[in-house]
GROMACS .gro file of C-alpha atoms in nm:
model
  275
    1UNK     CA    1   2.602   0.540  -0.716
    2UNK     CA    2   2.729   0.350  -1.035
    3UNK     CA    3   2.341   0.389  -1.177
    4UNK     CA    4   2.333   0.779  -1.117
    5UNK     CA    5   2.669   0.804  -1.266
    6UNK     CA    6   2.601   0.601  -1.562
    7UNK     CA    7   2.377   0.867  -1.637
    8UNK     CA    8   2.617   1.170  -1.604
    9UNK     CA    9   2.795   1.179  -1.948
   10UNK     CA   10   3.029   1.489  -1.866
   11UNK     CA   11   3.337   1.539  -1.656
   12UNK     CA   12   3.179   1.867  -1.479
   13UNK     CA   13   2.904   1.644  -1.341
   14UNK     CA   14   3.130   1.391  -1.208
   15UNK     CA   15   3.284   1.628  -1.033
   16UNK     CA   16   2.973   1.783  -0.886
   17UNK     CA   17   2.870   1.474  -0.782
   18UNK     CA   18   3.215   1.498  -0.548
   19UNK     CA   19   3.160   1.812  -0.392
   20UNK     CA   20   2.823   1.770  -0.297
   21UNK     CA   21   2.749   1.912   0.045
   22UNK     CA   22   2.568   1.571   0.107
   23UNK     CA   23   2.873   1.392   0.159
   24UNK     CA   24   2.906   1.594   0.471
   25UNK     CA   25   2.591   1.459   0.606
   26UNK     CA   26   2.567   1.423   0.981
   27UNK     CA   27   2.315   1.154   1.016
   28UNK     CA   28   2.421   0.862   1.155
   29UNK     CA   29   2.115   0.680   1.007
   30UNK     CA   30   2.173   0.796   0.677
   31UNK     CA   31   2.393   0.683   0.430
   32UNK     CA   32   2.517   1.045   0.197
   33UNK     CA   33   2.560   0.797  -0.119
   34UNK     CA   34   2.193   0.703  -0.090
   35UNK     CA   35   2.086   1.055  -0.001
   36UNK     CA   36   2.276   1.204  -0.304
   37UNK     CA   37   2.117   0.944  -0.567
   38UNK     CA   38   1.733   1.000  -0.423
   39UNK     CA   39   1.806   1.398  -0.462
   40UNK     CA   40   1.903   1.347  -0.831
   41UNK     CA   41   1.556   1.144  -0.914
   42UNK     CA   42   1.360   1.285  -1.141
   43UNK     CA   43   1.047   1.476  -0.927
   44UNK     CA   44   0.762   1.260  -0.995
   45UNK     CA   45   1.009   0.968  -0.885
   46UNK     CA   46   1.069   1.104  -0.556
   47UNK     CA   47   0.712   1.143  -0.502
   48UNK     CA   48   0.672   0.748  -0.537
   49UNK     CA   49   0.991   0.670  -0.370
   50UNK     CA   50   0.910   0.872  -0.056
   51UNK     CA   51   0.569   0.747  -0.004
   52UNK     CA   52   0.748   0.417   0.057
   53UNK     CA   53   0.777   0.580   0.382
   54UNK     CA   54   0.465   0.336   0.508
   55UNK     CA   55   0.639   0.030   0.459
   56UNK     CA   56   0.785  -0.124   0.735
   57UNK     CA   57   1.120  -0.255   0.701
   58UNK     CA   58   1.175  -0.623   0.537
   59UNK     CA   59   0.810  -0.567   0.429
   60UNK     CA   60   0.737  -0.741   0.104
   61UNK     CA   61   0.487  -0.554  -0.152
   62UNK     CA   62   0.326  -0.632  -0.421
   63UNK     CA   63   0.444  -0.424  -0.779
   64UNK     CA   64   0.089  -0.397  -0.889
   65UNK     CA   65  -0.064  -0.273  -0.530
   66UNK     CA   66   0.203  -0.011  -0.506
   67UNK     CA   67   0.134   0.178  -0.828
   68UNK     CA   68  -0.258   0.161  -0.759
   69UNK     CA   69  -0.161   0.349  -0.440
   70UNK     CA   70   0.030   0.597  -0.630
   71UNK     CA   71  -0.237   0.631  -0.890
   72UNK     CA   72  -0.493   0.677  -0.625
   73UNK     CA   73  -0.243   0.959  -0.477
   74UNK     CA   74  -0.236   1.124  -0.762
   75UNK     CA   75   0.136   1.067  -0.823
   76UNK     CA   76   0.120   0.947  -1.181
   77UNK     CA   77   0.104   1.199  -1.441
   78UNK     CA   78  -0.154   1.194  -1.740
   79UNK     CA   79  -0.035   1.100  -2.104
   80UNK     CA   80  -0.287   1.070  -2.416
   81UNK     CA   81  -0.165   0.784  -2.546
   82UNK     CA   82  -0.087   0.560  -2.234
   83UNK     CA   83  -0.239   0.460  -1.903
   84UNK     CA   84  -0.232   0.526  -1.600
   85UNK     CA   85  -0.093   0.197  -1.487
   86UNK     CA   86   0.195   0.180  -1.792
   87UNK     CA   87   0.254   0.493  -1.658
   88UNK     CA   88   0.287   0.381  -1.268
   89UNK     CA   89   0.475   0.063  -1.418
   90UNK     CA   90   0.718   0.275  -1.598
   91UNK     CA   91   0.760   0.444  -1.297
   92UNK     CA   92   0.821   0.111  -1.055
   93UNK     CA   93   1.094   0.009  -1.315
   94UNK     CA   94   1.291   0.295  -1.318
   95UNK     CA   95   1.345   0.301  -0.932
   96UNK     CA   96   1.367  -0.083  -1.001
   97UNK     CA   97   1.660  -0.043  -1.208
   98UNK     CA   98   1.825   0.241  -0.984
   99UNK     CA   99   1.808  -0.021  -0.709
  100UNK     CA  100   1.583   0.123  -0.518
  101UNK     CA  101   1.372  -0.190  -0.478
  102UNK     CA  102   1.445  -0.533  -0.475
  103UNK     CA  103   1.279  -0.855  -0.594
  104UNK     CA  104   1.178  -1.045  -0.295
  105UNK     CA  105   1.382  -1.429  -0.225
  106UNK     CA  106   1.070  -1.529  -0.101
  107UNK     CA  107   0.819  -1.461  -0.352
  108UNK     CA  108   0.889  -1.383  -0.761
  109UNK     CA  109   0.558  -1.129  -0.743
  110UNK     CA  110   0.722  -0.913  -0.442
  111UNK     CA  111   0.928  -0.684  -0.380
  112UNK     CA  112   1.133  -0.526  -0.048
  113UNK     CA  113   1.379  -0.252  -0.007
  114UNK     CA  114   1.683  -0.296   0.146
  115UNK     CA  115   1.705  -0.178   0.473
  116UNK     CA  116   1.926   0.092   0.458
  117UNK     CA  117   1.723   0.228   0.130
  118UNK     CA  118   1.399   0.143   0.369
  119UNK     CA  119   1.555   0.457   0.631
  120UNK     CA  120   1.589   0.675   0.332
  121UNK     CA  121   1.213   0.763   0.268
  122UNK     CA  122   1.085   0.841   0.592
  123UNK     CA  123   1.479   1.068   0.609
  124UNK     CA  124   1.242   1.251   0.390
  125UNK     CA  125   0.901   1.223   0.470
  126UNK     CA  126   0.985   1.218   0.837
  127UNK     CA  127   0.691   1.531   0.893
  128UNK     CA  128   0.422   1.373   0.710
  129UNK     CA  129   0.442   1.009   0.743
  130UNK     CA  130   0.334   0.804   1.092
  131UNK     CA  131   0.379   0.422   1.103
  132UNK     CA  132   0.228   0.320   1.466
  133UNK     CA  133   0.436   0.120   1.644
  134UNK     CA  134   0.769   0.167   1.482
  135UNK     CA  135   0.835   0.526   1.479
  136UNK     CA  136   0.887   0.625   1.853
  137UNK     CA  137   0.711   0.931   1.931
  138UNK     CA  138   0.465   1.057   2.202
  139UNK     CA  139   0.201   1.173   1.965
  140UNK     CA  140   0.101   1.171   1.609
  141UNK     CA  141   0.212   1.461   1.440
  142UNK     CA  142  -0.085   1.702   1.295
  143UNK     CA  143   0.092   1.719   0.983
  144UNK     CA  144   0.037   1.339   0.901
  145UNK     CA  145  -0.082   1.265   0.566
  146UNK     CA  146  -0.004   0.900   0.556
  147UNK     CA  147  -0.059   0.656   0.833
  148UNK     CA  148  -0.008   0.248   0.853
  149UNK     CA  149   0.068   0.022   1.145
  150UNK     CA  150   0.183  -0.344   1.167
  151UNK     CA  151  -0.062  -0.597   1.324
  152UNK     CA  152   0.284  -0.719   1.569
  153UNK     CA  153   0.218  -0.411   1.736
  154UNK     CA  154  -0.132  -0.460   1.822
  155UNK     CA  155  -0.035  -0.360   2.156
  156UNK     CA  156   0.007  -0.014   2.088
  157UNK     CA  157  -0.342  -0.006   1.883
  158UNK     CA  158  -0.575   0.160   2.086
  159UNK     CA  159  -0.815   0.391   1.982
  160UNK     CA  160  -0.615   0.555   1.737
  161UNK     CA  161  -0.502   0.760   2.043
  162UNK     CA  162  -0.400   1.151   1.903
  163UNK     CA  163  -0.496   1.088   1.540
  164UNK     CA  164  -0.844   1.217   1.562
  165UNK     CA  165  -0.656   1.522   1.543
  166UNK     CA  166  -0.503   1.433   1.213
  167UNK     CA  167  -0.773   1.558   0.992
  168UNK     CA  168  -0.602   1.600   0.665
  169UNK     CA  169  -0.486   1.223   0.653
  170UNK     CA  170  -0.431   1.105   0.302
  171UNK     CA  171  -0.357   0.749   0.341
  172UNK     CA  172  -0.486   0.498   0.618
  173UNK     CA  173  -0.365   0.140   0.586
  174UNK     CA  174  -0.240  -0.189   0.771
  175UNK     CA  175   0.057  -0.369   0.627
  176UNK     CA  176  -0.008  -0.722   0.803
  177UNK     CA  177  -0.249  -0.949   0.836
  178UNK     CA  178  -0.550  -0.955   1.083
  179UNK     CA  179  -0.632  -0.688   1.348
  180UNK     CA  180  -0.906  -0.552   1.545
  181UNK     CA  181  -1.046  -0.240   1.616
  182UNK     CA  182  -1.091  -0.091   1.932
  183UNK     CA  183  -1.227   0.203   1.826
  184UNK     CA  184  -1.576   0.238   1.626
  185UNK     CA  185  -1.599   0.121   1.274
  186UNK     CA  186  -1.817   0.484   1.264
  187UNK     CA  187  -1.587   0.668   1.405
  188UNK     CA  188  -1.271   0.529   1.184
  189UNK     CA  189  -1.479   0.564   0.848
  190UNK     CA  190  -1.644   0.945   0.985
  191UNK     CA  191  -1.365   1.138   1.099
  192UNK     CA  192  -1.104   1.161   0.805
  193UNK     CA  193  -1.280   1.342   0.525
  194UNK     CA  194  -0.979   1.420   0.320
  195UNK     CA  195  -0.851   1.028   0.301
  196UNK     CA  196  -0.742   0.927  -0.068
  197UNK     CA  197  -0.676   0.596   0.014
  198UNK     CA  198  -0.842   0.382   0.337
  199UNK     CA  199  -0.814   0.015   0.363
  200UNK     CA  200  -0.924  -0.191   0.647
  201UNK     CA  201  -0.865  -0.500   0.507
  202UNK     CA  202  -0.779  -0.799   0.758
  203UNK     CA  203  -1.023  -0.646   1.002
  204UNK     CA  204  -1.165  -0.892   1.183
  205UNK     CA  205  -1.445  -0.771   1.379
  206UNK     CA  206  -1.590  -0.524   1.035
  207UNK     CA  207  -1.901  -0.634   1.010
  208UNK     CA  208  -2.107  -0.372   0.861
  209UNK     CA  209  -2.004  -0.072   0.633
  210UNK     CA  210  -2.154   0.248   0.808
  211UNK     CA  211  -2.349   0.519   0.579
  212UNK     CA  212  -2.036   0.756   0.662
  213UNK     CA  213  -1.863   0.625   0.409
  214UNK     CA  214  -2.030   0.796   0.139
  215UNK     CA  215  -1.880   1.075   0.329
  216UNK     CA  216  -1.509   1.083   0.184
  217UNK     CA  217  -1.570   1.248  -0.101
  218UNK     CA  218  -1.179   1.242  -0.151
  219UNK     CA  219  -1.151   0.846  -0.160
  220UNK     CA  220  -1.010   0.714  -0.482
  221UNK     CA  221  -0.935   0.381  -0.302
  222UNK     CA  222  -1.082   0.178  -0.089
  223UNK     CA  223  -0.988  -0.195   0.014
  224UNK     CA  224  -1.235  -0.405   0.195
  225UNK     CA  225  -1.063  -0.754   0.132
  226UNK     CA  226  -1.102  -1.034   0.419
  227UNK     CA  227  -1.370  -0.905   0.630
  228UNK     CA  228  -1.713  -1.024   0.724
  229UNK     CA  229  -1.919  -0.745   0.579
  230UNK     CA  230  -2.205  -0.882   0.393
  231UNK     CA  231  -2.314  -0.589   0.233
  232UNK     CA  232  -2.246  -0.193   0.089
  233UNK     CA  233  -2.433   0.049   0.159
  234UNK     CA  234  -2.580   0.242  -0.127
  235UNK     CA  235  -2.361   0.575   0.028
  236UNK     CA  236  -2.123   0.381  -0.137
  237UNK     CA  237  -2.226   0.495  -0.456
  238UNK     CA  238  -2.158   0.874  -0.390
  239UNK     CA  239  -1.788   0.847  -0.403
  240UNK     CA  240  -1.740   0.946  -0.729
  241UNK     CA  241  -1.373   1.037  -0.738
  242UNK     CA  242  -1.356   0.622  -0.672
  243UNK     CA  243  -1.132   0.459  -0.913
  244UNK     CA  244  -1.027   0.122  -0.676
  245UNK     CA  245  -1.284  -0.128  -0.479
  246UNK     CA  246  -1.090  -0.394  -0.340
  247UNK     CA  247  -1.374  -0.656  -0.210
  248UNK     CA  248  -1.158  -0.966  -0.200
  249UNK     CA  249  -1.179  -1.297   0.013
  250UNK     CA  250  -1.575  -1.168   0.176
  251UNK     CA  251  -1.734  -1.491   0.182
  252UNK     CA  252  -2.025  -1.377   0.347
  253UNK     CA  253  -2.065  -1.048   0.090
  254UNK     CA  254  -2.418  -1.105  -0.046
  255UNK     CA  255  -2.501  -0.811  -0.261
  256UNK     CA  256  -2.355  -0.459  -0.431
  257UNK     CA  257  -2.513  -0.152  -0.405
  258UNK     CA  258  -2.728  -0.103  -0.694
  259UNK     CA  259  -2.653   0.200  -0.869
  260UNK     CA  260  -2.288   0.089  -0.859
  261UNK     CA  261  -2.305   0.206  -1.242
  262UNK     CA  262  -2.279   0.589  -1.107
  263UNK     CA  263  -1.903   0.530  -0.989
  264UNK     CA  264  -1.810   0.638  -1.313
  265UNK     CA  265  -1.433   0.665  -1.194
  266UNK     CA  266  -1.389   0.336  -1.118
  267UNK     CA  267  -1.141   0.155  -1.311
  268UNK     CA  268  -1.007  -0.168  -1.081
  269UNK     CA  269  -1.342  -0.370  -0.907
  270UNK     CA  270  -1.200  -0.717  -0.748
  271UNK     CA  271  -1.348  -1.016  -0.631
  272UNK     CA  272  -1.025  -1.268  -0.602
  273UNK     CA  273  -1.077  -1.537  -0.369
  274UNK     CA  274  -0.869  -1.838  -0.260
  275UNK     CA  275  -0.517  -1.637  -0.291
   0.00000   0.00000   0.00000
């Protein structure tokens, strides 16, 4: 509250901070104060905030990782004479400074929200965003666009149960570390064709890459990191709205496709192994 009034320079909008209807909010998981100061966020800050929906809370993300996903979403608007990641940057440090996220205790390179903040995004994004495990429903809604799960709740991570019927799904992504799929690598990588972002990293029975993957034309990220793939196949290649290949810890990766060169989008290719 102090941030969003430090930026209100006139008595009137003081006061219309104190007669917002927000203050008579009726959910008990919801603090008003919190609610009022994401509803005065500039728009393409909301976008970013509320895709924070996927995190788990007490997760801890990385700054750098979070703007790729919102430059592979599309939330981070062109300028001539900047890039895309200043841009996302700028971005991360404005909410940073509201106090919407937090540096991590743990590690200088992360960062968490606060729990209460962490009920605050999917408040918003309740209709569109699906993280398996936590959020107790009996199905997945159709109108998913972003999906992640935790590895703790393996248990529940079966087949994908009712998200084959989530075919506009934007975002597909673990937040922990090693899982297995009980459903077929085919099947995971074939029946999304809108995805804008799929990672499978930390799977640890993905082999083998299928052909279908040249099949999400959409993809503008795709993370790959700690698997046992040894190869891409050239389908690869025909996902030219790429911009991110995240190929990180695959000791047994032996070659690339080889007309990599027509990913002309592609601006982030990593090999980083050992962290």
């Amino acid at each position: 509250m102090g941030s969003l009034l430090h930026s209100k320079s006139s008595i009137s909008e003081w006061e219309n901070v104190l007669k917002s209807e927000i203050w008579e909010l009726e959910d008990n998981d919801l603090i008003p104060a919190l609610a009022l100061s994401y509803n005065h966020l500039p728009s393409h800050l909301k976008r970013c905030f509320a895709y924070c929906a996927l995190f788990p809370k007490d997760y801890e993300f990385d700054k750098n990782c979070l703007i790729q996903l919102w430059i592979a979403e599309n939330f981070v608007q062109f300028h001539n004479h900047k890039s895309t990641e200043d841009i996302g940057e700028q971005y991360f440090d404005d909410l940073l400074s509201r106090s919407f996220f937090q540096q991590s205790n743990k590690y200088k390179t992360c960062f968490v929200m606060h729990d209460l903040l962490n009920d605050l995004p999917k408040y918003v994004c309740e209709d569109i965003c699906f993280r398996l495990g936590v959020d107790k429903t009996k199905g997945i809604p159709k109108t998913t666009r972003y999906f992640t799960f935790a590895t703790n709740h393996v248990e529940y991570f079966d087949g994908f149960g009712s998200i084959h019927d989530v075919e506009r799904l934007h975002t597909f992504m673990p937040t922990d570390w090693s899982w297995h799929c009980k459903m077929s690598i085919d099947d995971l990588f074939s029946k999304f064709k809108f995805l804008r972002v799929l990672s499978v990293s930390n799977c640890s029975n993905l082999t083998k890459v299928p052909d279908s993957v040249g099949d999400l034309k959409h993809l503008r990220s795709l993370d790959l990191s700690n698997t046992h793939i040894e190869r891409l196949p050239e389908s690869t290649c025909s996902l030219y709205n790429l911009q991110i290949l995240k190929l990180n810890n695959c000791p047994l990766l032996k070659e690339l496709p080889s007309n990599l060169h027509k990913l002309t989008n592609l601006r982030r290719l990593e090999f980083i192994y050992g962290y």
